[in-house]
Structures are given as C-alpha cells and as structure tokens.
Short mmCIF file of C-alpha atoms in Angstrom, two decimals:
data_model
loop_
_atom_site.label_atom_id
_atom_site.label_comp_id
_atom_site.label_asym_id
_atom_site.label_seq_id
_atom_site.Cartn_x
_atom_site.Cartn_y
_atom_site.Cartn_z
CA UNK A 1 -61.04 -128.78 -37.37
CA UNK A 2 -59.11 -127.39 -34.27
CA UNK A 3 -58.06 -124.30 -36.43
CA UNK A 4 -61.60 -123.61 -37.29
CA UNK A 5 -62.66 -123.67 -33.59
CA UNK A 6 -59.84 -121.32 -32.55
CA UNK A 7 -60.78 -118.89 -35.31
CA UNK A 8 -64.39 -118.77 -34.08
CA UNK A 9 -63.33 -118.21 -30.62
CA UNK A 10 -61.10 -115.25 -31.59
CA UNK A 11 -63.94 -113.76 -33.69
CA UNK A 12 -66.38 -114.09 -30.83
CA UNK A 13 -64.11 -112.77 -28.12
CA UNK A 14 -64.56 -109.01 -28.82
CA UNK A 15 -68.39 -109.25 -28.33
CA UNK A 16 -68.20 -111.00 -24.96
CA UNK A 17 -67.41 -108.38 -22.10
CA UNK A 18 -64.83 -109.42 -19.67
CA UNK A 19 -65.78 -109.15 -16.03
CA UNK A 20 -68.65 -107.01 -14.69
CA UNK A 21 -70.36 -104.54 -16.96
CA UNK A 22 -72.82 -101.76 -16.57
CA UNK A 23 -74.63 -101.97 -13.16
CA UNK A 24 -72.62 -104.97 -12.10
CA UNK A 25 -69.52 -102.79 -12.49
CA UNK A 26 -71.10 -100.23 -10.20
CA UNK A 27 -72.36 -102.84 -7.58
CA UNK A 28 -68.77 -104.16 -7.29
CA UNK A 29 -67.34 -100.72 -6.75
CA UNK A 30 -69.97 -99.96 -4.07
CA UNK A 31 -69.09 -103.17 -2.06
CA UNK A 32 -65.38 -102.27 -2.24
CA UNK A 33 -66.15 -98.91 -0.73
CA UNK A 34 -68.51 -100.56 1.82
CA UNK A 35 -71.49 -98.38 0.79
CA UNK A 36 -75.01 -99.74 1.51
CA UNK A 37 -77.65 -99.87 -1.17
CA UNK A 38 -79.87 -97.73 1.05
CA UNK A 39 -77.35 -94.88 1.00
CA UNK A 40 -77.07 -95.03 -2.82
CA UNK A 41 -80.88 -95.05 -3.04
CA UNK A 42 -81.02 -91.87 -0.99
CA UNK A 43 -78.47 -90.12 -3.11
CA UNK A 44 -80.28 -91.14 -6.38
CA UNK A 45 -83.75 -90.37 -5.02
CA UNK A 46 -84.76 -94.07 -5.77
CA UNK A 47 -86.03 -96.87 -3.77
CA UNK A 48 -83.95 -99.85 -3.04
CA UNK A 49 -85.62 -102.38 -5.63
CA UNK A 50 -84.87 -99.88 -8.42
CA UNK A 51 -81.21 -99.62 -7.32
CA UNK A 52 -80.74 -103.34 -7.33
CA UNK A 53 -82.46 -103.56 -10.75
CA UNK A 54 -79.93 -101.03 -11.91
CA UNK A 55 -77.15 -103.15 -10.61
CA UNK A 56 -78.60 -106.13 -12.43
CA UNK A 57 -78.79 -104.18 -15.72
CA UNK A 58 -82.54 -104.29 -15.70
CA UNK A 59 -82.87 -100.79 -17.15
CA UNK A 60 -86.62 -101.22 -18.19
CA UNK A 61 -87.64 -100.84 -14.52
CA UNK A 62 -86.43 -97.24 -14.39
CA UNK A 63 -88.69 -96.10 -17.26
CA UNK A 64 -87.32 -94.12 -20.17
CA UNK A 65 -83.83 -94.73 -21.38
CA UNK A 66 -82.74 -91.13 -20.51
CA UNK A 67 -83.42 -91.96 -16.80
CA UNK A 68 -81.48 -95.24 -16.93
CA UNK A 69 -78.56 -93.37 -18.47
CA UNK A 70 -78.81 -90.50 -15.87
CA UNK A 71 -78.89 -92.81 -12.99
CA UNK A 72 -75.92 -94.80 -14.17
CA UNK A 73 -73.85 -91.61 -14.59
CA UNK A 74 -74.88 -90.37 -11.21
CA UNK A 75 -74.13 -93.76 -9.61
CA UNK A 76 -70.67 -93.94 -11.32
CA UNK A 77 -69.82 -90.54 -9.67
CA UNK A 78 -70.84 -91.70 -6.20
CA UNK A 79 -68.46 -94.87 -6.48
CA UNK A 80 -65.66 -93.24 -8.38
CA UNK A 81 -66.25 -95.06 -11.55
CA UNK A 82 -65.51 -93.65 -15.00
CA UNK A 83 -69.05 -92.80 -16.24
CA UNK A 84 -67.90 -93.08 -19.86
CA UNK A 85 -66.99 -96.76 -19.41
CA UNK A 86 -70.42 -97.40 -17.71
CA UNK A 87 -72.35 -95.72 -20.45
CA UNK A 88 -70.36 -97.73 -23.04
CA UNK A 89 -71.45 -101.01 -21.19
CA UNK A 90 -75.07 -99.59 -21.46
CA UNK A 91 -74.97 -99.08 -25.18
CA UNK A 92 -73.25 -102.52 -25.60
CA UNK A 93 -76.04 -104.27 -23.65
CA UNK A 94 -78.78 -102.42 -25.53
CA UNK A 95 -77.43 -102.56 -29.00
CA UNK A 96 -79.54 -104.23 -31.86
CA UNK A 97 -79.37 -107.99 -32.32
CA UNK A 98 -78.30 -107.73 -35.94
CA UNK A 99 -77.41 -104.98 -38.36
CA UNK A 100 -80.18 -103.65 -40.58
CA UNK A 101 -80.22 -105.21 -44.03
CA UNK A 102 -78.65 -103.34 -46.94
CA UNK A 103 -81.21 -102.36 -49.59
CA UNK A 104 -79.84 -101.61 -53.04
CA UNK A 105 -82.03 -99.15 -55.15
CA UNK A 106 -82.92 -100.60 -58.53
CA UNK A 107 -82.94 -97.98 -61.25
CA UNK A 108 -86.28 -97.67 -63.04
CA UNK A 109 -86.18 -97.44 -66.83
CA UNK A 110 -86.53 -93.96 -68.09
CA UNK A 111 -90.00 -93.26 -69.74
CA UNK A 112 -90.38 -90.72 -72.42
CA UNK A 113 -92.99 -88.07 -71.79
CA UNK A 114 -95.66 -87.53 -74.40
CA UNK A 115 -96.78 -83.93 -75.13
CA UNK A 116 -100.52 -84.88 -74.84
CA UNK A 117 -100.86 -84.23 -71.03
CA UNK A 118 -98.99 -80.94 -71.31
CA UNK A 119 -101.17 -79.76 -74.12
CA UNK A 120 -104.35 -80.58 -72.03
CA UNK A 121 -102.96 -78.97 -69.00
CA UNK A 122 -102.28 -75.61 -70.98
CA UNK A 123 -105.75 -75.81 -72.37
CA UNK A 124 -107.28 -76.05 -68.88
CA UNK A 125 -105.17 -73.15 -67.70
CA UNK A 126 -106.33 -70.92 -70.50
CA UNK A 127 -109.99 -71.79 -69.81
CA UNK A 128 -109.67 -71.05 -66.08
CA UNK A 129 -107.90 -67.75 -66.62
CA UNK A 130 -110.48 -66.61 -69.19
CA UNK A 131 -113.33 -67.52 -66.83
CA UNK A 132 -111.72 -65.50 -64.01
CA UNK A 133 -111.20 -62.55 -66.21
CA UNK A 134 -114.75 -62.60 -67.46
CA UNK A 135 -116.40 -62.81 -64.01
CA UNK A 136 -113.94 -60.34 -62.37
CA UNK A 137 -114.69 -57.54 -64.76
CA UNK A 138 -116.37 -54.44 -63.05
CA UNK A 139 -120.02 -53.99 -63.91
CA UNK A 140 -120.80 -51.13 -66.41
CA UNK A 141 -122.04 -48.00 -64.71
CA UNK A 142 -125.70 -47.14 -65.20
CA UNK A 143 -126.12 -43.59 -66.34
CA UNK A 144 -128.12 -41.46 -63.75
CA UNK A 145 -131.50 -40.54 -65.05
CA UNK A 146 -132.53 -36.96 -63.83
CA UNK A 147 -135.46 -36.96 -61.53
CA UNK A 148 -138.17 -34.45 -61.94
CA UNK A 149 -138.22 -31.84 -59.18
CA UNK A 150 -141.27 -31.87 -56.92
CA UNK A 151 -143.10 -28.61 -56.48
CA UNK A 152 -144.68 -27.62 -53.25
CA UNK A 153 -144.47 -25.27 -50.32
CA UNK A 154 -141.12 -25.78 -48.56
CA UNK A 155 -140.40 -24.05 -45.30
CA UNK A 156 -136.96 -22.68 -45.12
CA UNK A 157 -135.46 -21.83 -41.77
CA UNK A 158 -132.71 -19.20 -41.85
CA UNK A 159 -129.37 -20.30 -40.28
CA UNK A 160 -129.20 -17.30 -37.98
CA UNK A 161 -132.56 -18.09 -36.26
CA UNK A 162 -131.35 -21.75 -35.88
CA UNK A 163 -128.19 -20.65 -34.15
CA UNK A 164 -129.97 -18.23 -31.90
CA UNK A 165 -132.53 -20.84 -30.80
CA UNK A 166 -129.82 -23.26 -29.84
CA UNK A 167 -127.98 -20.60 -27.84
CA UNK A 168 -131.12 -19.69 -26.02
CA UNK A 169 -131.94 -23.26 -25.22
CA UNK A 170 -128.52 -24.30 -24.16
CA UNK A 171 -128.38 -22.47 -20.68
CA UNK A 172 -131.81 -24.03 -19.74
CA UNK A 173 -130.52 -27.54 -20.66
CA UNK A 174 -127.41 -26.95 -18.57
CA UNK A 175 -129.41 -25.77 -15.55
CA UNK A 176 -131.55 -28.95 -15.68
CA UNK A 177 -128.39 -31.17 -15.89
CA UNK A 178 -126.86 -29.47 -12.76
CA UNK A 179 -130.09 -30.02 -10.77
CA UNK A 180 -130.21 -33.68 -11.29
CA UNK A 181 -128.39 -35.84 -8.73
CA UNK A 182 -125.71 -38.24 -10.02
CA UNK A 183 -126.82 -41.81 -10.87
CA UNK A 184 -125.08 -44.62 -9.12
CA UNK A 185 -123.34 -47.08 -11.05
CA UNK A 186 -124.82 -50.61 -10.92
CA UNK A 187 -122.80 -53.11 -8.70
CA UNK A 188 -123.59 -56.16 -10.89
CA UNK A 189 -120.26 -56.04 -12.80
CA UNK A 190 -118.24 -55.75 -9.45
CA UNK A 191 -120.08 -58.83 -8.17
CA UNK A 192 -119.40 -60.66 -11.38
CA UNK A 193 -115.60 -59.94 -11.09
CA UNK A 194 -115.50 -61.13 -7.47
CA UNK A 195 -117.21 -64.42 -8.18
CA UNK A 196 -115.34 -67.24 -6.35
CA UNK A 197 -113.42 -69.96 -8.34
CA UNK A 198 -115.40 -73.23 -8.33
CA UNK A 199 -114.22 -75.64 -5.62
CA UNK A 200 -112.60 -79.01 -6.23
CA UNK A 201 -114.49 -82.00 -5.50
CA UNK A 202 -113.55 -83.92 -2.42
CA UNK A 203 -110.92 -86.49 -3.11
CA UNK A 204 -109.82 -84.86 -6.38
CA UNK A 205 -106.89 -82.72 -7.10
CA UNK A 206 -106.11 -80.14 -9.93
CA UNK A 207 -102.54 -79.62 -10.78
CA UNK A 208 -100.98 -76.78 -13.04
CA UNK A 209 -97.42 -77.44 -14.34
CA UNK A 210 -95.56 -74.59 -16.00
CA UNK A 211 -92.12 -75.32 -17.53
CA UNK A 212 -89.29 -72.86 -17.78
CA UNK A 213 -86.97 -75.45 -19.51
CA UNK A 214 -86.76 -79.05 -20.57
CA UNK A 215 -87.89 -81.52 -17.90
CA UNK A 216 -88.91 -85.17 -18.23
CA UNK A 217 -92.30 -85.73 -16.23
CA UNK A 218 -94.16 -88.71 -14.97
CA UNK A 219 -97.40 -88.20 -13.04
CA UNK A 220 -100.00 -90.72 -11.81
CA UNK A 221 -103.02 -90.31 -9.56
CA UNK A 222 -104.04 -92.42 -6.50
CA UNK A 223 -105.94 -94.88 -8.78
CA UNK A 224 -102.69 -95.72 -10.79
CA UNK A 225 -103.98 -93.78 -13.89
CA UNK A 226 -101.10 -92.22 -15.90
CA UNK A 227 -101.84 -88.56 -16.36
CA UNK A 228 -98.66 -87.49 -18.04
CA UNK A 229 -95.61 -89.28 -19.41
CA UNK A 230 -93.68 -86.85 -21.64
CA UNK A 231 -90.85 -84.35 -21.94
CA UNK A 232 -91.92 -80.84 -21.05
CA UNK A 233 -90.47 -77.87 -23.08
CA UNK A 234 -89.85 -74.27 -22.22
CA UNK A 235 -93.06 -72.17 -22.15
CA UNK A 236 -95.48 -75.25 -21.92
CA UNK A 237 -98.32 -75.42 -19.42
CA UNK A 238 -100.17 -78.55 -18.57
CA UNK A 239 -103.33 -78.74 -16.35
CA UNK A 240 -104.19 -82.16 -14.83
CA UNK A 241 -106.91 -83.39 -12.55
CA UNK A 242 -107.52 -86.80 -10.88
CA UNK A 243 -107.78 -88.70 -7.53
CA UNK A 244 -105.43 -87.33 -4.94
CA UNK A 245 -102.58 -87.84 -4.04
CA UNK A 246 -100.50 -87.61 -7.17
CA UNK A 247 -97.13 -89.55 -7.51
CA UNK A 248 -94.75 -87.23 -9.44
CA UNK A 249 -91.25 -87.60 -10.98
CA UNK A 250 -89.54 -84.65 -12.33
CA UNK A 251 -86.20 -85.19 -14.20
CA UNK A 252 -85.11 -81.60 -13.94
CA UNK A 253 -87.28 -79.87 -11.02
CA UNK A 254 -85.45 -76.71 -11.39
CA UNK A 255 -87.35 -76.01 -14.75
CA UNK A 256 -90.81 -76.54 -13.15
CA UNK A 257 -93.38 -74.49 -11.17
CA UNK A 258 -96.64 -75.86 -9.72
CA UNK A 259 -100.04 -74.72 -8.66
CA UNK A 260 -102.36 -76.99 -6.72
CA UNK A 261 -105.93 -76.41 -6.60
CA UNK A 262 -105.37 -72.74 -7.70
CA UNK A 263 -102.58 -72.01 -5.20
CA UNK A 264 -98.83 -71.90 -5.56
CA UNK A 265 -97.00 -75.05 -4.53
CA UNK A 266 -93.35 -75.00 -3.49
CA UNK A 267 -91.18 -77.95 -4.36
CA UNK A 268 -88.95 -79.42 -1.48
CA UNK A 269 -85.64 -77.63 -1.33
CA UNK A 270 -82.58 -79.47 -2.91
CA UNK A 271 -79.00 -78.69 -3.50
CA UNK A 272 -79.08 -80.22 -6.98
CA UNK A 273 -82.20 -78.86 -8.81
CA UNK A 274 -80.94 -80.57 -12.05
CA UNK A 275 -81.23 -84.08 -10.33
CA UNK A 276 -84.38 -86.22 -10.63
CA UNK A 277 -86.97 -85.74 -7.88
CA UNK A 278 -89.87 -87.95 -6.75
CA UNK A 279 -92.56 -86.53 -4.58
CA UNK A 280 -96.26 -87.12 -3.49
CA UNK A 281 -98.75 -84.12 -3.96
CA UNK A 282 -102.02 -83.85 -2.23
CA UNK A 283 -104.53 -81.12 -1.76
CA UNK A 284 -104.26 -80.93 1.98
#
C-alpha cells in the first residue's frame, strides 16, 4: 500500500509548481526590489486593482489573453525576471483540464457504383447542349424587298449655293455673338460645395479611427456601451458615435490615427508607441 502511495506522489509531482508562479513570481520580485504597486501601475498604464489581479493570476480581469501575456512580459522586464519563465507559468495555469479524446476513424465499406446515374447525367447534358445550340442560332436574314420609287417634284439645292449661303451668313452670326455680354455662371454649385458639415448633437461624440498596422482596440462610451472590441488591421477605418466621453484602450497606439467630430486628434506623447495606452476622449 505504501509503494502505491509513493508512486502516486511521484506521478503528481511534475504537475504541481514549486513556489510562486506567474504573477505571484512577479509580486515576490517587486517586493524584493522595494517597488510599490503604484509605480508598476504607472509603468504598465494600468490601475492598481488590475496590477494586483495580475499578481494573483486573475488574468480574466485584463480582458483578452493577448493583453494578459503582454502585461506579464512587461512586468517581468521591470523586476528583472525572465519573461520566458513567467509566460511558461501562464500557459501552465491556463492549460486544458484534460486532453481531447482520441477519435479513430472507421472505414466505411466500399460501394460499387451502378452505371444508371451516369447514363442519366449524360442524357441530361446532351439535352441541355442541344437546347442551347437550337436557341442560340442566328435568325435567318429576311431578303430586302425593293420599294417602289415615289415620283414627284423634288427641289435640288446645288452644293455651291449652300456653301456660299453659309459663308455669307457666318460673319453676321459672329458679329451678333461679339455684341452679346458674357453670361454669369450660376453660384448654386459653389454654395452647394461650401455647405457646412452637420453638427454633432450635444452630449454625443463622433470618432473616426484609421489603422496603419495591427492594434487591439477597446472603446466604450459614457453609458458603458461597448462600441468596439476587436483587432484593427492595416488599412481599416472605423467610425463610431455615442455618448461622450469615450474610454479607449489601444494595444499599439503607434498604428492609430484619430479624428474627433471631424477634426484631427493627437494622441498623448509617449516614448514607447508599441506599449498599451488608456485614455479618455471627449468633444471639448
């Protein structure tokens, strides 16, 4: 009985991590370096509750898995911990509870094909081709029947007289055109081109996001309604509207340009445009 217990303990030992893992490993290193949670939160552009959730391995609080892994890697660099070990802890904590079942394919008995369906298909094809050829033939040309010539008095104007009349009438026409004042162009089209852009309703905000590269984006309005929660791709443009202000998170703000209510909006300056950025955007 004791031998079986020892074997079970030896088999279970590799699955149980020794010491702190993931965010716990980072929290222990932070305390050894005497760094406060507030300082870490400023460097990661997060609030303190999310940093503490990261240290407790509560990764769902951070949103998408790509953000959890990114914050773990950045945190590890701040406290001089190997990021590869921290990410290995993350994958260990989030692995599946059990392996997927092995499915064995059963070979179906081979059925012999009868020639009946093939013969029917060939007959249908022949009928369709024959019908297409019949209806696509060009119609037979109808022979032209000569019409009887009508007799009567026809006035023939000599070509010379026609040219002379045109030449004599041309100077008079040109003189009349020179005496006429120029006609002013209507100003309706100019007024239409200068028509103002409709104003945004009070309390509302219109945001235009243009991506020049990949960037994870989360945007909610003042009412808490989620307007965007997706990965932006290069060349994509998204227009959003809702109650101001907007709470915005950009995973890679260097790949984003904004327009607020039809005007360009500059993002806050940062030394690391590839790091996540949180900000609040309003129309004022």
